[in-house]
Structure formats: structure tokens, C-alpha cells
mmCIF file of C-alpha atoms in Angstrom:
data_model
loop_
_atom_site.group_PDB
_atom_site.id
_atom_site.type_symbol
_atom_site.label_atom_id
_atom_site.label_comp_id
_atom_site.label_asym_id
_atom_site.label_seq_id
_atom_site.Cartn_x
_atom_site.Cartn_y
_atom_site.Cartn_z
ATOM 1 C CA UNK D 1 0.000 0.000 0.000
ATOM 2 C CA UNK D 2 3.069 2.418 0.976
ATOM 3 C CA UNK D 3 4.350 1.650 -2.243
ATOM 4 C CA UNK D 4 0.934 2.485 -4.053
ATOM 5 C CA UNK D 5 1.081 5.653 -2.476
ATOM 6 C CA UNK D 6 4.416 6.556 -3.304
ATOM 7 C CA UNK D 7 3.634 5.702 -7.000
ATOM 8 C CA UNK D 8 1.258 8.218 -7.333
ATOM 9 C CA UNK D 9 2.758 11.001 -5.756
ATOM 10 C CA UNK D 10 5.358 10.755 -8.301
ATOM 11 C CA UNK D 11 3.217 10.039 -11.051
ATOM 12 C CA UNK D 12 1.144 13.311 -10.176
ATOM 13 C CA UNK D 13 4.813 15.614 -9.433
ATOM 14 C CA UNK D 14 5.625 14.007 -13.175
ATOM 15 C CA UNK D 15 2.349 14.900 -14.678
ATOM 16 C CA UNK D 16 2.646 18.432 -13.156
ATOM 17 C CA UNK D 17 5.920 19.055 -14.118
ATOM 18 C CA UNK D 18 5.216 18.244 -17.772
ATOM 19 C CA UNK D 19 2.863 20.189 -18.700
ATOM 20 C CA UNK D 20 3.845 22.397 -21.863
ATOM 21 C CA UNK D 21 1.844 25.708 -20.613
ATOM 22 C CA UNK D 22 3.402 28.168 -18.130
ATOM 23 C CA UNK D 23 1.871 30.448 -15.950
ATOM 24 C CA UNK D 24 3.821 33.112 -18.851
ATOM 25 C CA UNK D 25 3.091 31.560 -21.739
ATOM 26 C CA UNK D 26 -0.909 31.215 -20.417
ATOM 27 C CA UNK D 27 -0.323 35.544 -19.765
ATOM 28 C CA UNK D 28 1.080 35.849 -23.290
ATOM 29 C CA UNK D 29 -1.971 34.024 -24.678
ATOM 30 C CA UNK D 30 -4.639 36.242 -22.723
ATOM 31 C CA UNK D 31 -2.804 39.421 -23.702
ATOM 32 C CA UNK D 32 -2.636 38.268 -27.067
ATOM 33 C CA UNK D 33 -6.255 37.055 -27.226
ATOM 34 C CA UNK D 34 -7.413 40.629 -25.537
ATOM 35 C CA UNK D 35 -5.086 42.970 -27.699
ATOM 36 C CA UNK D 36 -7.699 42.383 -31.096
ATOM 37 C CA UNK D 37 -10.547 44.323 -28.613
ATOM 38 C CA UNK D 38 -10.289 47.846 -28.349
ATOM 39 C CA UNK D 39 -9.633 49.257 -25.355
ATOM 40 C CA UNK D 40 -13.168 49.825 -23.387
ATOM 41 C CA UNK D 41 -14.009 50.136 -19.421
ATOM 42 C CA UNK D 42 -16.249 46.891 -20.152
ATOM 43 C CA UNK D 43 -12.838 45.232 -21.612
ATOM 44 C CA UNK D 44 -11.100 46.003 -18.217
ATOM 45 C CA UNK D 45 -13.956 45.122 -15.901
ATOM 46 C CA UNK D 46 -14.602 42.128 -18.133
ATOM 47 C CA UNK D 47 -10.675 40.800 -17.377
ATOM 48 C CA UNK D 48 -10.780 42.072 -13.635
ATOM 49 C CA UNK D 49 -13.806 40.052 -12.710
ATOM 50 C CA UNK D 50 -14.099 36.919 -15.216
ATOM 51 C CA UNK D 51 -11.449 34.918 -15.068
ATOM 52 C CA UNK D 52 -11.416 34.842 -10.834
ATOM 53 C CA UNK D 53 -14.132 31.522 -10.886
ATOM 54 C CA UNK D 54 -13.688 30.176 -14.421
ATOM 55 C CA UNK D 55 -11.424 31.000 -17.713
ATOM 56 C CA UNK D 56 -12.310 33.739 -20.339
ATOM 57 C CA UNK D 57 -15.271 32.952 -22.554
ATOM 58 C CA UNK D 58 -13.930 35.454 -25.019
ATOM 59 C CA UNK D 59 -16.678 37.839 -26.572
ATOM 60 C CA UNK D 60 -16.764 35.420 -30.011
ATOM 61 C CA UNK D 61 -17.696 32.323 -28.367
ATOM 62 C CA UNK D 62 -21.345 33.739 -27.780
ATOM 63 C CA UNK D 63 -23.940 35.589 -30.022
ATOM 64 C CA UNK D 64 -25.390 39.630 -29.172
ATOM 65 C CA UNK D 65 -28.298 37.226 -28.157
ATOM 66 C CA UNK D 66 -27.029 34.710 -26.039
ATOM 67 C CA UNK D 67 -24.793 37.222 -23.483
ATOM 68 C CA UNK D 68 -27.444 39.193 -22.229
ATOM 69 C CA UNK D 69 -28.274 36.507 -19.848
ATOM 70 C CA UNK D 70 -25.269 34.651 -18.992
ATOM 71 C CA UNK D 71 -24.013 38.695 -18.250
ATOM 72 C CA UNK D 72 -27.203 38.699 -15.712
ATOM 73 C CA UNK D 73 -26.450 36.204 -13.900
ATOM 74 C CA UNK D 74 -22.546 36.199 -14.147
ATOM 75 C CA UNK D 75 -22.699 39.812 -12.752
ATOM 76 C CA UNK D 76 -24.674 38.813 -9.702
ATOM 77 C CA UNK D 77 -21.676 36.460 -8.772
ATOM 78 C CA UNK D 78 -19.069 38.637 -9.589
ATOM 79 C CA UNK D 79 -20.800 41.765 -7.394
ATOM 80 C CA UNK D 80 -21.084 44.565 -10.473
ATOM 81 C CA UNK D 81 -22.078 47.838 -9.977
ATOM 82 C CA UNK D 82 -25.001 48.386 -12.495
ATOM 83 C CA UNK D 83 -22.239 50.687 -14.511
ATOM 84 C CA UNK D 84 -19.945 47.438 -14.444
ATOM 85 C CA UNK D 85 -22.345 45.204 -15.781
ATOM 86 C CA UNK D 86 -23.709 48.063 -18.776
ATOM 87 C CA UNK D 87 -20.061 48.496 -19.808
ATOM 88 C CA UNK D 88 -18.882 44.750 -19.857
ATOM 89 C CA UNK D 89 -22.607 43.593 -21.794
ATOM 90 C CA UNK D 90 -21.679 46.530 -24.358
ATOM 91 C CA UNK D 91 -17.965 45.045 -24.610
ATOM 92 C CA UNK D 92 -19.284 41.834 -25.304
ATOM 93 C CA UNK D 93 -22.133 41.834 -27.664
ATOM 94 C CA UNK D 94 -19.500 44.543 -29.623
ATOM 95 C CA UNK D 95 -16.950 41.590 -29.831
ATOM 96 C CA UNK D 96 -19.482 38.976 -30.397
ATOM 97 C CA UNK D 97 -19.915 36.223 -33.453
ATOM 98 C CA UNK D 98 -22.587 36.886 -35.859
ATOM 99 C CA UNK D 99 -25.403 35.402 -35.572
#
């Protein structure tokens, strides 16, 4: 059983240590994936507040239609001012796919 044990704590140090992405290269990806928006108080509130319970759903991965009430309820959760929530629903149906 020791043994077992001792197996997978390696295993999972090994499996940590080998993953490709680095805390950098995951930075350099969200500053590269945020520098195509312009700049916007929505775009800043948007990358204060999202990413603290979940990763980035990026404006394109929704329609105009469809963020109107995942920003409703997402904005409850992430305690938005009414201003906060006006400015990050205009940054994101402005950045979002076509319908």
C-alpha cells in the first residue's frame, strides 16, 4: 500500500511538471487574445472580474443574443455595480460572433 502511495505522488509531481503551458506563456496568450478588442471600461472590468471563478469565454464564443443573460447572472456572482455590468454587456455583444 506504501508503495501504491508513493507511486502516485510521483506520477502526479511528473504529470505536473510536464505540462507544456506556463503560468507566462498562459499571460502571453490572454494578452494576445485581448489585444484584437479595443480598449473599453467593459474590456477592463470584463478581465478584472471573469477569469477569478472560471477562464475567459472570449466575446466570439457567444452571439449579441445569447450574453445578455449569462451577463445577468454572471454579474450577480461577480458583485457589479449596475455601470460594471452596462459596460462589460456593451464590450461583449461589440466583440461577439454573428449570428
Amino acid at each position: 500500500m506504501k508503495t501504491l502511495l508513493q507511486l502516485t505522488v510521483i506520477a502526479v509531481v511528473l504529470w505536473g511538471c510536464s505540462k507544456s503551458s506556463t503560468p507566462s506563456d498562459s499571460a502571453a496568450k490572454t494578452e494576445a487574445a485581448f489585444a484584437k478588442y479595443p480598449d473599453s471600461d467593459g474590456k477592463t472590468v470584463f478581465r478584472q472580474n471573469c477569469n477569478k471563478c472560471h477562464g475567459y469565454r472570449l466575446p466570439e464564443t457567444r452571439t449579441a443574443t445569447q450574453w445578455p443573460g449569462i451577463i445577468d447572472k454572471m454579474a450577480r456572482k461577480a458583485k457589479l455595480t449596475d455601470d460594471q455590468k452596462a459596460a462589460v454587456l456593451d464590450f461583449v455583444k461589440t466583440n461577439a460572433k454573428a449570428s
